[in-house]
CSV table of C-alpha atoms in Angstrom, one decimal:
chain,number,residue,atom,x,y,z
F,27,UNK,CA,-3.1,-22.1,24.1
F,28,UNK,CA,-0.9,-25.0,23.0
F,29,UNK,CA,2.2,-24.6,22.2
F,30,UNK,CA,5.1,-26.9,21.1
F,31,UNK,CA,8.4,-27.6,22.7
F,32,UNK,CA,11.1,-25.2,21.8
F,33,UNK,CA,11.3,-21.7,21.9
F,34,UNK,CA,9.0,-18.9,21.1
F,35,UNK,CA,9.1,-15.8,20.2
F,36,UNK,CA,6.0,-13.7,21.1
F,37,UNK,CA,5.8,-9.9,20.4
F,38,UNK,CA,3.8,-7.4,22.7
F,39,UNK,CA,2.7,-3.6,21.9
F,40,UNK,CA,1.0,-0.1,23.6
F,41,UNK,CA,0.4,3.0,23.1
F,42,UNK,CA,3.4,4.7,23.0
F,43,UNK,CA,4.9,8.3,22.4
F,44,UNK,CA,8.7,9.1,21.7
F,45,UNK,CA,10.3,11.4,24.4
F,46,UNK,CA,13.4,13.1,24.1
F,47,UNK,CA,15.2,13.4,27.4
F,48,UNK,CA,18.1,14.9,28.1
F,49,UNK,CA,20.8,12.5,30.3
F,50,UNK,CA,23.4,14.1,32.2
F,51,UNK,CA,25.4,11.1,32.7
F,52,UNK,CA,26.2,10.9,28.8
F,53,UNK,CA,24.7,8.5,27.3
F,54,UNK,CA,22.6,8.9,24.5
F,55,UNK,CA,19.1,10.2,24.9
F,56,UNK,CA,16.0,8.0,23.5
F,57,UNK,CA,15.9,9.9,20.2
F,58,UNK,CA,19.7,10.0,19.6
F,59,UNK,CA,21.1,7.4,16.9
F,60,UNK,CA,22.6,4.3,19.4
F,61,UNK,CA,26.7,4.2,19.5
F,62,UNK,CA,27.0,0.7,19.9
F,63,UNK,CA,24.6,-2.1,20.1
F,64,UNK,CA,24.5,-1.7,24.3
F,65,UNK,CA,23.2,1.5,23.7
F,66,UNK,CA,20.2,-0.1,22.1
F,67,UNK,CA,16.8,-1.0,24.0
F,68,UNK,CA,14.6,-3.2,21.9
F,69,UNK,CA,12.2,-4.3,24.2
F,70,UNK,CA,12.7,-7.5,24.8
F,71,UNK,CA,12.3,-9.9,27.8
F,72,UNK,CA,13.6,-13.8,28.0
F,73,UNK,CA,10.7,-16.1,30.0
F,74,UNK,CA,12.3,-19.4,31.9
F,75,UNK,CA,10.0,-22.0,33.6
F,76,UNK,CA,13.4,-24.2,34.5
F,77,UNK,CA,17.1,-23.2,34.7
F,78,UNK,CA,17.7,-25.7,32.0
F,79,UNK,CA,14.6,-25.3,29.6
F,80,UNK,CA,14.1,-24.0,26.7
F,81,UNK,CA,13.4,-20.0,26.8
F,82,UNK,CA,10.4,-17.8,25.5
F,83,UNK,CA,11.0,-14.4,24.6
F,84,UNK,CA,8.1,-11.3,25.0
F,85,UNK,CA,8.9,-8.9,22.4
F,86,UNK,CA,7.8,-5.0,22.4
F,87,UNK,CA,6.6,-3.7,18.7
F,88,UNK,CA,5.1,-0.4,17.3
F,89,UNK,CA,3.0,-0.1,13.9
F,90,UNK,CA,5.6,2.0,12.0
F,91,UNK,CA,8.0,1.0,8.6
F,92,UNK,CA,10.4,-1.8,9.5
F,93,UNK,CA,12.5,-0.3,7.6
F,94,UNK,CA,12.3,3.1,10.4
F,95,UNK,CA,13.5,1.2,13.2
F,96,UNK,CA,15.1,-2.6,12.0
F,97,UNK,CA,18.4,-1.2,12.0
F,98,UNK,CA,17.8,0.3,15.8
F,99,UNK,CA,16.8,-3.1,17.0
F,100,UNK,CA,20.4,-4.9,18.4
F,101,UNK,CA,21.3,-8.5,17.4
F,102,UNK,CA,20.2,-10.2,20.8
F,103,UNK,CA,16.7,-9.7,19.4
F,104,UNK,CA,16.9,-10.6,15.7
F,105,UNK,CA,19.1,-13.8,17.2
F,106,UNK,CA,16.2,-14.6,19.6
F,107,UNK,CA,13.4,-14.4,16.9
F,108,UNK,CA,15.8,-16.6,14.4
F,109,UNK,CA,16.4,-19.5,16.4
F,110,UNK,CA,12.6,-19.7,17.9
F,111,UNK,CA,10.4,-22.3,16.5
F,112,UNK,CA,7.0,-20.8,17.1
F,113,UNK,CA,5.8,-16.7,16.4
F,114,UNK,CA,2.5,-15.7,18.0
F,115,UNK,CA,1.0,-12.4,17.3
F,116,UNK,CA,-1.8,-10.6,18.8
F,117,UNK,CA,-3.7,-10.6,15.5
F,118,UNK,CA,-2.6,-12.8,12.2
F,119,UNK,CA,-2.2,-10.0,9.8
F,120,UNK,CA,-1.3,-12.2,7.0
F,121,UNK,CA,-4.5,-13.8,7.3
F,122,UNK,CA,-7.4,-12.1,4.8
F,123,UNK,CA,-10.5,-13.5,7.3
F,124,UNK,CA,-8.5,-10.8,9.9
F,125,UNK,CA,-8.1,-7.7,7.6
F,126,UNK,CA,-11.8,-8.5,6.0
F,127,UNK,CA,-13.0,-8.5,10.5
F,128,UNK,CA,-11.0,-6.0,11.0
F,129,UNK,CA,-12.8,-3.6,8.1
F,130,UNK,CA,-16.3,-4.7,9.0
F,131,UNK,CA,-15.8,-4.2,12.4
F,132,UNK,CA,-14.8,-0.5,12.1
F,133,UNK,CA,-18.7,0.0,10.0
F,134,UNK,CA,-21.4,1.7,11.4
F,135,UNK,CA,-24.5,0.1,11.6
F,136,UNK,CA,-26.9,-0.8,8.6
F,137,UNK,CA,-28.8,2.5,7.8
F,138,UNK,CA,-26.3,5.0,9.2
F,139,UNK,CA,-23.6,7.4,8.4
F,140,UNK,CA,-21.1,9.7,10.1
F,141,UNK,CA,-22.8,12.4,8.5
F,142,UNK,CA,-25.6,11.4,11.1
F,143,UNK,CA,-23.6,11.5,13.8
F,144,UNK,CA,-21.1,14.1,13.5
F,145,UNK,CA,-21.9,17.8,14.1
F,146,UNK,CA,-23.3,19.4,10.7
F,147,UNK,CA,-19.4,22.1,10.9
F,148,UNK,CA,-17.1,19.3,11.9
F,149,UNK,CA,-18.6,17.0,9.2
F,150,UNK,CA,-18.0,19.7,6.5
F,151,UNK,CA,-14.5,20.7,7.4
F,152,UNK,CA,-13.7,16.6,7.5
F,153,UNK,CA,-14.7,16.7,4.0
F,154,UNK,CA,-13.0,19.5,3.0
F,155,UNK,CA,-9.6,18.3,4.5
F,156,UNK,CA,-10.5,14.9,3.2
F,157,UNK,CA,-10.5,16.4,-0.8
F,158,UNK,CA,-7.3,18.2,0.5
F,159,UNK,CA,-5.7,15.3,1.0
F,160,UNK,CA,-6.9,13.7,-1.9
F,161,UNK,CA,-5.7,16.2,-4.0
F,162,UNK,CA,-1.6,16.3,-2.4
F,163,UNK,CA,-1.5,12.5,-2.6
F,164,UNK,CA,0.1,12.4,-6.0
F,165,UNK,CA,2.3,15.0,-4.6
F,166,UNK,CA,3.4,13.2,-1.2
F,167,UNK,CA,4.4,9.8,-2.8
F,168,UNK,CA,7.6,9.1,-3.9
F,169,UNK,CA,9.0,7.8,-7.1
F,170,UNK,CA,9.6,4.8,-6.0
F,171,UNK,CA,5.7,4.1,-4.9
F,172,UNK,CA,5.0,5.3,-8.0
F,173,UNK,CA,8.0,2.3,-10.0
F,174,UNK,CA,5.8,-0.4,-7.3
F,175,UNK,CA,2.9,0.3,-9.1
F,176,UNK,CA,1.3,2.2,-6.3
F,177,UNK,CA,-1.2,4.7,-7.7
F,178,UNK,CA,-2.4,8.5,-5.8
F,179,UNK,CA,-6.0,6.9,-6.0
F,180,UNK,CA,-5.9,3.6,-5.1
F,181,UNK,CA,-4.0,4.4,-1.9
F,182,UNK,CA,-6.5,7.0,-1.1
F,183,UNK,CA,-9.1,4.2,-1.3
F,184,UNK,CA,-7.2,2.0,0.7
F,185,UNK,CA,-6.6,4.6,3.7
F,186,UNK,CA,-9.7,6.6,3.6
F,187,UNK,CA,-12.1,4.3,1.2
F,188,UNK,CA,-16.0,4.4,2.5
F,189,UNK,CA,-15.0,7.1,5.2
F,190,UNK,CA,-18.7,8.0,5.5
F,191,UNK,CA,-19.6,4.7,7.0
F,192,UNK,CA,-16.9,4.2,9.7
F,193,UNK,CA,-17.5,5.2,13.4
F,194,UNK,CA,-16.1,8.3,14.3
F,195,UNK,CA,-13.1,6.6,16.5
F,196,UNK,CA,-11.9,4.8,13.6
F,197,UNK,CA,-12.3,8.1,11.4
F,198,UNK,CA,-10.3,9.8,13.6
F,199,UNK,CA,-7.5,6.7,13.5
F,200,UNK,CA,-7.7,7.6,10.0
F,201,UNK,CA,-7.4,10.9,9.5
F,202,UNK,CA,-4.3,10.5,11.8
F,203,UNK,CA,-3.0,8.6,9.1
F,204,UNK,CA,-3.6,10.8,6.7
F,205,UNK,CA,0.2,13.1,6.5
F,206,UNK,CA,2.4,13.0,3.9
F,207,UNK,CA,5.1,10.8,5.8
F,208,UNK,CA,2.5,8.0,6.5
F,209,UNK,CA,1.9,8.4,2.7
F,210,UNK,CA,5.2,8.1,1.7
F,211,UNK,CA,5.6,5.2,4.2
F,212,UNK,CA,2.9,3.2,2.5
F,213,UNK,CA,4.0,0.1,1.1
F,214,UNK,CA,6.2,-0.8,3.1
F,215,UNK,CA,5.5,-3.6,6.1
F,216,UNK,CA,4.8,-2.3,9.5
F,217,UNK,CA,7.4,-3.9,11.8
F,218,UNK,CA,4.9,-6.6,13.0
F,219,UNK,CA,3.6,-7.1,10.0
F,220,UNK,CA,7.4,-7.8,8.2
F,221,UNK,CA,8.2,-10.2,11.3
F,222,UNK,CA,4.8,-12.1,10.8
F,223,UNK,CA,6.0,-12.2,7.0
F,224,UNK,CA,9.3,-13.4,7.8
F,225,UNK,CA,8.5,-16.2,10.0
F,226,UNK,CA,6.1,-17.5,7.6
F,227,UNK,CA,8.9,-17.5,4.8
F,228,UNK,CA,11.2,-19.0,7.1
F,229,UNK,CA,8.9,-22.0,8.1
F,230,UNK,CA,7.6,-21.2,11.6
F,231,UNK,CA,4.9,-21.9,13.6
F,232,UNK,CA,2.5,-18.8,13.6
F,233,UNK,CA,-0.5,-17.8,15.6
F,234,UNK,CA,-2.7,-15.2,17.1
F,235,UNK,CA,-3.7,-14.5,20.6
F,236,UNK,CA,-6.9,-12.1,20.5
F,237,UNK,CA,-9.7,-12.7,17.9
F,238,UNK,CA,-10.2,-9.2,15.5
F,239,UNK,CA,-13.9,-9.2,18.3
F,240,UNK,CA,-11.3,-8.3,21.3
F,241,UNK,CA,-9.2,-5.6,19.0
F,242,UNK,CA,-12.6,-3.7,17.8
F,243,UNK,CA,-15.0,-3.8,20.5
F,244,UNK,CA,-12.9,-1.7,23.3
F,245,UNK,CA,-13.0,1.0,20.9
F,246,UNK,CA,-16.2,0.8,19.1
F,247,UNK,CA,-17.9,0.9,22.6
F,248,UNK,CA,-16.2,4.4,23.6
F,249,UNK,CA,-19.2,7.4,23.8
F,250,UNK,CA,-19.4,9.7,21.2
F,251,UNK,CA,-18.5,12.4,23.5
F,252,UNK,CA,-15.0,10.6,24.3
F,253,UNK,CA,-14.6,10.3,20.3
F,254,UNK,CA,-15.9,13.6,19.1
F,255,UNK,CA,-13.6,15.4,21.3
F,256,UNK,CA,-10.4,14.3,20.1
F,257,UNK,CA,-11.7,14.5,16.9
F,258,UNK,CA,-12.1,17.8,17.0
F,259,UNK,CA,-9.2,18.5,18.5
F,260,UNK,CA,-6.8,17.3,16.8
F,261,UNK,CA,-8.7,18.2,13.9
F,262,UNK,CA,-7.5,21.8,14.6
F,263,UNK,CA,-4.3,21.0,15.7
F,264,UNK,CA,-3.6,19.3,12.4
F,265,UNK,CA,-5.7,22.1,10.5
F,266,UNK,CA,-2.9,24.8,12.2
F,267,UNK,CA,0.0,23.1,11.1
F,268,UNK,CA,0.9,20.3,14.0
F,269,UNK,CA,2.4,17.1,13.5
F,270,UNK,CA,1.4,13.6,15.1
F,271,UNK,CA,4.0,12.5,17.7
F,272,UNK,CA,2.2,9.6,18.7
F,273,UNK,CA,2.4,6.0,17.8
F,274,UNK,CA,-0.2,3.9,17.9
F,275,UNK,CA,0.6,0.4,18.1
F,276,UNK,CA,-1.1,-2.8,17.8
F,277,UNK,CA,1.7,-5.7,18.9
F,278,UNK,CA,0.9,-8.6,20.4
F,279,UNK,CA,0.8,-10.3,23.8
F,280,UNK,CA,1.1,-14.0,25.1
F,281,UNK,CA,-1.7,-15.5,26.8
């Protein structure tokens, strides 16, 4: 990958849960609101080839609301990704070639459906908690989704539209989007998504690392076994009343 003189700013991402811990020197733990901007951890790392060149940074992001966590990144960072000429992202999310491979990728093939694949009880309850969801959408979102011109059943389209021909692992992405605070979140930029927005509106270079081929196939070629069990559970978990902890993130990396 090319790149032109001048400094980058390249974000990364994982899998990543939030653990409270509990620090008996005093300082805040992970979940507690930062006292100062030292207290703040954004994870972000500063590359140098030569003492006197030009630095890259390697920046850590999540797929949540900017608006969740902007205020929780420290200055250092949002400094870093002003003054760098170039962005690159693991996927270009403002590109509509990437969302349109990113939804045919997550298809079954020609000719099947879940309904095939799924176990005739666990097909059924998805259903049911499908139509349960449908019908508390217009409940979960907020007035001012509702001022944006945001509608119960076009976001339900837009989550959980042709839900019958995705694989079960993207399904199961899904329906762990499904809760009324990812509702109430929608429409509003996940944090890569509003930095890949704002460097285009500010006139940087952008680009992408992976191709949409290297995001989809790892997990289209899981078994059905690996899928169907976490399906299941946390189908049940959900069905008793748990709530997601999780974050699943899809960042970028530098090649």
């Amino acid at each position: 990958m090319f790149c032109r003189p001048g400094l980058r700013w390249v974000l990364i991402s994982a899998f990543l849960y939030t653990v409270s811990t509990k620090d008996t020197r005093g300082r805040p733990r992970q979940c507690d609101p930062p006292r100062s901007q030292r207290d703040m951890n954004s994870f972000l790392w500063t590359v140098r080839r030569e003492p006197n060149s030009s630095p890259s940074y390697l920046f850590g992001t999540i797929h949540v609301p900017y608006t969740r966590v902007w205020d929780f990144i420290p200055e250092s960072s949002k400094r870093a990704f002003q003054a760098s000429t170039s962005v690159y992202f693991e996927l270009d999310l403002t590109d509509p070639l990437t969302i349109s491979k990113l939804t045919s990728c997550q298809l079954l093939p020609h000719g099947e459906s879940l309904q095939m694949l799924l176990p005739q009880d666990l097909y059924r309850r998805l259903k049911r908690h499908l139509e349960y969801v449908k019908h508390m959408m217009p409940f979960w979102m907020t007035a001012d989704q509702r001022g944006r011109g945001l509608y119960a059943d076009y976001l339900f389209n837009a989550i959980a539209g042709n839900w019958e021909r995705k694989r079960p692992v993207w399904v199961m992405l899904m329906v762990n989007s499904l809760t009324e605070w990812d509702v109430r979140s929608r429409g509003t930029p996940v944090l890569d998504l509003f930095l890949a927005q704002e460097a285009e509106r500010l006139g940087k270079r952008t680009g992408a690392v992976e191709r949409v081929e290297e995001q989809c196939h790892p997990l289209n070629g899981l078994n059905f076994s690996q899928v169907s069990g976490t399906l299941w559970g946390g189908y049940n978990w959900r069905q008793a009343g748990g709530r997601a902890v999780g974050v699943c993130a899809c960042g970028t990396a530098v090649g």
